[in-house]
PDB file of C-alpha atoms in Angstrom:
ATOM      1  CA  MET H   1      13.467   9.254  30.230  1.00 41.00           C
ATOM      2  CA  LEU H   2      11.627   9.488  27.133  1.00 42.00           C
ATOM      3  CA  THR H   3       8.630   7.292  26.342  1.00 43.00           C
ATOM      4  CA  VAL H   4       8.201   6.420  22.640  1.00 45.00           C
ATOM      5  CA  LEU H   5       5.147   4.947  21.334  1.00 42.00           C
ATOM      6  CA  PHE H   6       5.736   2.904  18.033  1.00 43.00           C
ATOM      7  CA  LEU H   7       2.772   2.345  15.838  1.00 42.00           C
ATOM      8  CA  SER H   8       2.875   0.227  12.696  1.00 40.00           C
ATOM      9  CA  ALA H   9       0.099  -0.931  10.464  1.00 39.00           C
ATOM     10  CA  THR H  10      -0.068  -3.696   7.971  1.00 37.00           C
ATOM     11  CA  LEU H  11      -2.125  -1.479   5.483  1.00 40.00           C
ATOM     12  CA  THR H  12      -1.626  -3.893   2.181  1.00 36.00           C
ATOM     13  CA  THR H  13      -3.584  -6.740   4.016  1.00 35.00           C
ATOM     14  CA  GLY H  14      -5.300  -4.660   6.695  1.00 38.00           C
ATOM     15  CA  MET H  15      -4.640  -7.688   9.034  1.00 36.00           C
ATOM     16  CA  SER H  16      -3.094  -5.951  11.960  1.00 38.00           C
ATOM     17  CA  THR H  17      -2.229  -2.776  14.049  1.00 39.00           C
ATOM     18  CA  ILE H  18       0.521  -3.147  16.598  1.00 41.00           C
ATOM     19  CA  SER H  19       1.471  -0.547  19.255  1.00 43.00           C
ATOM     20  CA  HIS H  20       4.487  -0.886  21.493  1.00 46.00           C
ATOM     21  CA  SER H  21       5.786   1.452  23.856  1.00 51.00           C
ATOM     22  CA  LYS H  22       9.317   1.856  25.334  1.00 60.00           C
ATOM     23  CA  GLU H  23      11.391   3.944  27.561  1.00 68.00           C
ATOM     24  CA  ILE H  24      14.386   5.227  26.167  1.00 68.00           C
ATOM     25  CA  ASP H  25      17.047   7.538  27.768  1.00 72.00           C
ATOM     26  CA  ALA H  26      17.015  10.744  25.540  1.00 70.00           C
ATOM     27  CA  ASN H  27      20.875  11.457  26.227  1.00 77.00           C
ATOM     28  CA  GLU H  28      21.637   8.218  24.456  1.00 82.00           C
ATOM     29  CA  LEU H  29      19.863   9.409  21.204  1.00 82.00           C
ATOM     30  CA  THR H  30      21.855  10.682  18.187  1.00 86.00           C
ATOM     31  CA  PHE H  31      20.940  14.193  16.683  1.00 83.00           C
ATOM     32  CA  GLU H  32      19.341  12.366  14.009  1.00 82.00           C
ATOM     33  CA  GLU H  33      17.191  10.244  16.194  1.00 79.00           C
ATOM     34  CA  LYS H  34      16.169  13.267  18.217  1.00 74.00           C
ATOM     35  CA  ALA H  35      15.266  15.142  14.952  1.00 73.00           C
ATOM     36  CA  SER H  36      13.099  12.170  13.718  1.00 70.00           C
ATOM     37  CA  LEU H  37      11.262  11.622  16.988  1.00 69.00           C
ATOM     38  CA  ALA H  38      10.581  15.472  17.164  1.00 69.00           C
ATOM     39  CA  GLN H  39       8.180  15.113  14.317  1.00 66.00           C
ATOM     40  CA  TYR H  40       5.999  12.478  16.142  1.00 69.00           C
ATOM     41  CA  ASP H  41       4.243  14.477  18.783  1.00 77.00           C
ATOM     42  CA  GLU H  42       1.335  12.974  20.566  1.00 84.00           C
ATOM     43  CA  THR H  43      -1.079  14.926  18.258  1.00 87.00           C
ATOM     44  CA  PHE H  44       0.601  13.024  15.240  1.00 88.00           C
ATOM     45  CA  LEU H  45       0.586   9.556  17.089  1.00 88.00           C
ATOM     46  CA  ALA H  46      -2.981  10.197  18.113  1.00 90.00           C
ATOM     47  CA  ARG H  47      -4.134  10.975  14.215  1.00 92.00           C
ATOM     48  CA  GLN H  48      -2.029   8.045  13.173  1.00 93.00           C
ATOM     49  CA  SER H  49      -3.630   5.683  15.720  1.00 94.00           C
ATOM     50  CA  GLU H  50      -7.244   6.862  14.756  1.00 96.00           C
ATOM     51  CA  SER H  51      -6.185   6.578  11.007  1.00 96.00           C
ATOM     52  CA  ALA H  52      -5.247   3.047  11.789  1.00 96.00           C
ATOM     53  CA  GLU H  53      -8.713   2.351  13.183  1.00 97.00           C
ATOM     54  CA  ASP H  54     -10.336   4.144  10.335  1.00 97.00           C
ATOM     55  CA  TYR H  55      -8.441   1.790   7.926  1.00 96.00           C
ATOM     56  CA  GLN H  56      -9.632  -1.240   9.831  1.00 96.00           C
ATOM     57  CA  VAL H  57     -13.137  -0.131   9.653  1.00 95.00           C
ATOM     58  CA  LEU H  58     -12.789   0.565   5.992  1.00 95.00           C
ATOM     59  CA  GLN H  59     -11.411  -2.827   5.207  1.00 94.00           C
ATOM     60  CA  ASP H  60     -14.134  -4.439   7.152  1.00 93.00           C
ATOM     61  CA  MET H  61     -16.608  -2.583   5.231  1.00 91.00           C
ATOM     62  CA  ILE H  62     -14.989  -3.571   1.586  1.00 89.00           C
ATOM     63  CA  SER H  63     -14.755  -7.190   2.863  1.00 87.00           C
ATOM     64  CA  ALA H  64     -18.479  -7.328   3.976  1.00 85.00           C
ATOM     65  CA  ALA H  65     -19.515  -5.670   0.566  1.00 79.00           C
ATOM     66  CA  SER H  66     -17.574  -8.036  -1.359  1.00 72.00           C
ATOM     67  CA  TYR H  67     -18.624 -11.020   0.584  1.00 69.00           C
ATOM     68  CA  SER H  68     -22.302 -10.055  -0.028  1.00 69.00           C
ATOM     69  CA  LYS H  69     -21.518  -9.389  -3.705  1.00 62.00           C
ATOM     70  CA  SER H  70     -23.459  -6.273  -3.423  1.00 64.00           C
ATOM     71  CA  ASN H  71     -23.432  -3.667  -5.843  1.00 61.00           C
ATOM     72  CA  ASN H  72     -21.308  -0.966  -4.024  1.00 78.00           C
ATOM     73  CA  SER H  73     -19.580   2.158  -5.635  1.00 84.00           C
ATOM     74  CA  LEU H  74     -17.098   2.370  -2.812  1.00 88.00           C
ATOM     75  CA  THR H  75     -15.951  -1.358  -3.228  1.00 88.00           C
ATOM     76  CA  GLU H  76     -15.903  -1.140  -7.165  1.00 91.00           C
ATOM     77  CA  ASN H  77     -13.801   2.079  -7.182  1.00 94.00           C
ATOM     78  CA  TYR H  78     -11.627   1.573  -4.264  1.00 95.00           C
ATOM     79  CA  GLY H  79      -7.936   1.824  -5.384  1.00 96.00           C
ATOM     80  CA  GLY H  80      -6.181   1.064  -1.980  1.00 96.00           C
ATOM     81  CA  ALA H  81      -5.287   3.137   1.006  1.00 97.00           C
ATOM     82  CA  TYR H  82      -2.282   4.119   3.229  1.00 96.00           C
ATOM     83  CA  ILE H  83      -1.520   6.234   6.057  1.00 96.00           C
ATOM     84  CA  ASP H  84       0.571   9.373   4.857  1.00 95.00           C
ATOM     85  CA  GLY H  85       3.454  10.904   6.679  1.00 91.00           C
ATOM     86  CA  SER H  86       1.241  13.604   8.630  1.00 91.00           C
ATOM     87  CA  GLY H  87      -0.655  10.455  10.115  1.00 94.00           C
ATOM     88  CA  SER H  88      -3.803  10.812   8.021  1.00 96.00           C
ATOM     89  CA  LEU H  89      -5.553   8.087   6.209  1.00 97.00           C
ATOM     90  CA  VAL H  90      -5.576   8.483   2.426  1.00 98.00           C
ATOM     91  CA  VAL H  91      -8.202   6.565   0.404  1.00 98.00           C
ATOM     92  CA  TYR H  92      -7.813   6.162  -3.545  1.00 98.00           C
ATOM     93  CA  LEU H  93     -10.851   6.025  -5.684  1.00 97.00           C
ATOM     94  CA  LYS H  94     -10.905   5.643  -9.206  1.00 96.00           C
ATOM     95  CA  GLU H  95     -14.329   7.327  -9.372  1.00 95.00           C
ATOM     96  CA  THR H  96     -16.092   9.219  -6.672  1.00 93.00           C
ATOM     97  CA  ASP H  97     -19.687   9.594  -6.333  1.00 92.00           C
ATOM     98  CA  ASP H  98     -22.081  10.715  -3.449  1.00 93.00           C
ATOM     99  CA  ASN H  99     -22.456   7.298  -2.095  1.00 91.00           C
ATOM    100  CA  SER H 100     -18.884   6.541  -1.979  1.00 92.00           C
ATOM    101  CA  MET H 101     -18.176   9.883  -0.247  1.00 94.00           C
ATOM    102  CA  ARG H 102     -21.018   9.425   2.096  1.00 94.00           C
ATOM    103  CA  GLN H 103     -19.766   5.765   2.967  1.00 93.00           C
ATOM    104  CA  LEU H 104     -16.154   7.457   3.877  1.00 96.00           C
ATOM    105  CA  ASP H 105     -17.755  10.241   5.829  1.00 95.00           C
ATOM    106  CA  GLU H 106     -19.419   7.778   8.176  1.00 94.00           C
ATOM    107  CA  ILE H 107     -15.953   6.208   8.824  1.00 95.00           C
ATOM    108  CA  ASP H 108     -14.277   9.510   9.417  1.00 93.00           C
ATOM    109  CA  ASN H 109     -14.733  12.844   7.579  1.00 91.00           C
ATOM    110  CA  ASP H 110     -11.097  13.569   7.838  1.00 93.00           C
ATOM    111  CA  ILE H 111     -10.277  10.932   5.291  1.00 97.00           C
ATOM    112  CA  ILE H 112      -8.335  12.103   2.760  1.00 97.00           C
ATOM    113  CA  VAL H 113      -9.659  10.984  -0.814  1.00 97.00           C
ATOM    114  CA  LYS H 114      -7.444  11.108  -4.033  1.00 98.00           C
ATOM    115  CA  PRO H 115      -8.113   9.903  -7.441  1.00 97.00           C
ATOM    116  CA  CYS H 116      -6.321   6.854  -8.682  1.00 97.00           C
ATOM    117  CA  GLN H 117      -6.006   5.074 -12.176  1.00 97.00           C
ATOM    118  CA  TYR H 118      -6.326   1.479 -10.904  1.00 98.00           C
ATOM    119  CA  THR H 119      -8.871  -0.212  -8.725  1.00 96.00           C
ATOM    120  CA  LEU H 120      -7.486  -2.467  -5.915  1.00 95.00           C
ATOM    121  CA  ASP H 121      -9.076  -5.655  -7.821  1.00 94.00           C
ATOM    122  CA  ASP H 122      -7.170  -4.454 -11.086  1.00 97.00           C
ATOM    123  CA  LEU H 123      -3.759  -4.490  -9.063  1.00 97.00           C
ATOM    124  CA  THR H 124      -4.816  -7.678  -7.393  1.00 96.00           C
ATOM    125  CA  ASN H 125      -5.504  -9.347 -10.528  1.00 97.00           C
ATOM    126  CA  ILE H 126      -2.174  -8.274 -11.994  1.00 98.00           C
ATOM    127  CA  MET H 127      -0.545  -9.600  -8.957  1.00 98.00           C
ATOM    128  CA  ASP H 128      -2.237 -12.829  -9.410  1.00 97.00           C
ATOM    129  CA  GLN H 129      -0.859 -13.241 -12.890  1.00 96.00           C
ATOM    130  CA  ILE H 130       2.698 -12.438 -11.729  1.00 96.00           C
ATOM    131  CA  ASN H 131       2.342 -14.644  -9.031  1.00 95.00           C
ATOM    132  CA  ALA H 132       0.982 -17.613 -11.261  1.00 94.00           C
ATOM    133  CA  TYR H 133       3.911 -17.195 -13.608  1.00 94.00           C
ATOM    134  CA  LYS H 134       6.473 -16.857 -10.883  1.00 91.00           C
ATOM    135  CA  LEU H 135       5.134 -20.094  -9.230  1.00 90.00           C
ATOM    136  CA  SER H 136       4.750 -22.148 -12.164  1.00 88.00           C
ATOM    137  CA  GLY H 137       8.448 -23.092 -11.869  1.00 77.00           C
ATOM    138  CA  THR H 138       8.897 -23.964 -15.482  1.00 75.00           C
ATOM    139  CA  ARG H 139       9.793 -20.628 -16.958  1.00 78.00           C
ATOM    140  CA  GLU H 140      13.546 -19.574 -17.209  1.00 85.00           C
ATOM    141  CA  PHE H 141      12.502 -15.774 -17.281  1.00 90.00           C
ATOM    142  CA  ALA H 142      10.942 -16.097 -13.695  1.00 91.00           C
ATOM    143  CA  ASP H 143      14.708 -15.773 -12.305  1.00 90.00           C
ATOM    144  CA  GLU H 144      14.991 -12.392 -13.904  1.00 92.00           C
ATOM    145  CA  PHE H 145      12.706 -10.813 -11.216  1.00 93.00           C
ATOM    146  CA  ASN H 146      12.630 -11.789  -7.416  1.00 88.00           C
ATOM    147  CA  TYR H 147      10.783  -8.742  -6.007  1.00 94.00           C
ATOM    148  CA  TYR H 148       7.335  -7.514  -7.000  1.00 96.00           C
ATOM    149  CA  ALA H 149       4.828  -5.866  -5.094  1.00 96.00           C
ATOM    150  CA  LEU H 150       1.646  -4.099  -4.977  1.00 97.00           C
ATOM    151  CA  SER H 151       2.152  -0.361  -3.766  1.00 97.00           C
ATOM    152  CA  ASP H 152      -0.912   0.883  -2.066  1.00 94.00           C
ATOM    153  CA  SER H 153       0.632   4.394  -1.593  1.00 95.00           C
ATOM    154  CA  GLU H 154       1.526   4.602  -5.162  1.00 97.00           C
ATOM    155  CA  ASN H 155      -1.264   2.635  -6.779  1.00 97.00           C
ATOM    156  CA  LYS H 156       0.751   0.672  -8.854  1.00 98.00           C
ATOM    157  CA  ILE H 157       2.676  -2.568  -9.001  1.00 98.00           C
ATOM    158  CA  ILE H 158       6.509  -2.387  -8.684  1.00 97.00           C
ATOM    159  CA  VAL H 159       8.613  -5.090 -10.444  1.00 98.00           C
ATOM    160  CA  GLU H 160      12.484  -5.184  -9.821  1.00 97.00           C
ATOM    161  CA  LEU H 161      14.298  -6.828 -12.499  1.00 97.00           C
ATOM    162  CA  GLU H 162      17.739  -8.362 -12.199  1.00 95.00           C
ATOM    163  CA  GLU H 163      18.773  -6.330 -15.099  1.00 95.00           C
ATOM    164  CA  LEU H 164      16.998  -3.192 -15.821  1.00 96.00           C
ATOM    165  CA  THR H 165      16.858  -3.293 -19.665  1.00 96.00           C
ATOM    166  CA  ASP H 166      14.405  -2.358 -22.490  1.00 97.00           C
ATOM    167  CA  GLU H 167      14.942  -6.122 -23.524  1.00 97.00           C
ATOM    168  CA  ASN H 168      13.910  -7.666 -20.149  1.00 96.00           C
ATOM    169  CA  MET H 169      11.114  -5.211 -19.955  1.00 97.00           C
ATOM    170  CA  GLU H 170       9.524  -6.130 -23.199  1.00 97.00           C
ATOM    171  CA  LYS H 171      10.238  -9.660 -22.440  1.00 96.00           C
ATOM    172  CA  PHE H 172       8.144  -9.336 -18.974  1.00 97.00           C
ATOM    173  CA  LYS H 173       5.487  -7.766 -20.833  1.00 97.00           C
ATOM    174  CA  LYS H 174       5.311 -10.509 -23.366  1.00 95.00           C
ATOM    175  CA  GLU H 175       5.753 -13.494 -21.033  1.00 94.00           C
ATOM    176  CA  VAL H 176       4.388 -12.372 -17.619  1.00 95.00           C
ATOM    177  CA  CYS H 177       1.730  -9.519 -17.928  1.00 96.00           C
ATOM    178  CA  ASP H 178       1.439  -6.304 -20.041  1.00 97.00           C
ATOM    179  CA  SER H 179      -0.172  -3.535 -17.746  1.00 98.00           C
ATOM    180  CA  GLU H 180       0.303   0.197 -17.593  1.00 98.00           C
ATOM    181  CA  ALA H 181      -0.006  -0.337 -13.781  1.00 98.00           C
ATOM    182  CA  ILE H 182       3.480  -2.032 -13.612  1.00 98.00           C
ATOM    183  CA  THR H 183       6.525   0.044 -13.083  1.00 98.00           C
ATOM    184  CA  PHE H 184      10.186  -1.498 -13.476  1.00 98.00           C
ATOM    185  CA  GLU H 185      12.859  -0.714 -11.208  1.00 97.00           C
ATOM    186  CA  GLN H 186      16.640  -2.105 -11.082  1.00 96.00           C
ATOM    187  CA  ALA H 187      16.689  -4.701  -8.247  1.00 94.00           C
ATOM    188  CA  THR H 188      18.910  -3.912  -5.477  1.00 89.00           C
ATOM    189  CA  ASP H 189      21.069  -6.374  -3.295  1.00 75.00           C
TER     190      ASP H 189
END
């Protein structure tokens, strides 16, 4: 029998971390499933679990600073975070300074810091504009896009258009939101 630990973190909202273990008969796994599981050894799972905990501490720190309205360079430059394929926590910062780096080191000195173009506030404001347009219910063009999301791992907004044409992209920019942070893709079924 093989015991597999599944970890999942809701990183866009930072609301939950779920872990679940289940015994699986290794003989029932396909070759692809065995190869996939092989990359997730105990070291990886421990790193991923620690990163999920660090992510929660980071979210709590940012929420506390935002709530207190304190002038905090980490909060002002925070562009999102995600757990990468190696199980490490990656934090995007628009600008880095000693204070931001010290705050991240206090959480864990193994956090990977990458530069980004947009703060999470920038991206959230764009999502708010798209939501307002979509939820107004009075605009015909709202039916041309049904999926849009803030991608923490890519530090951008993804909008899937029903028909990915130059005309529809320009119409979106004119009627909904014109931002370089938005990437357009063809909607999938």
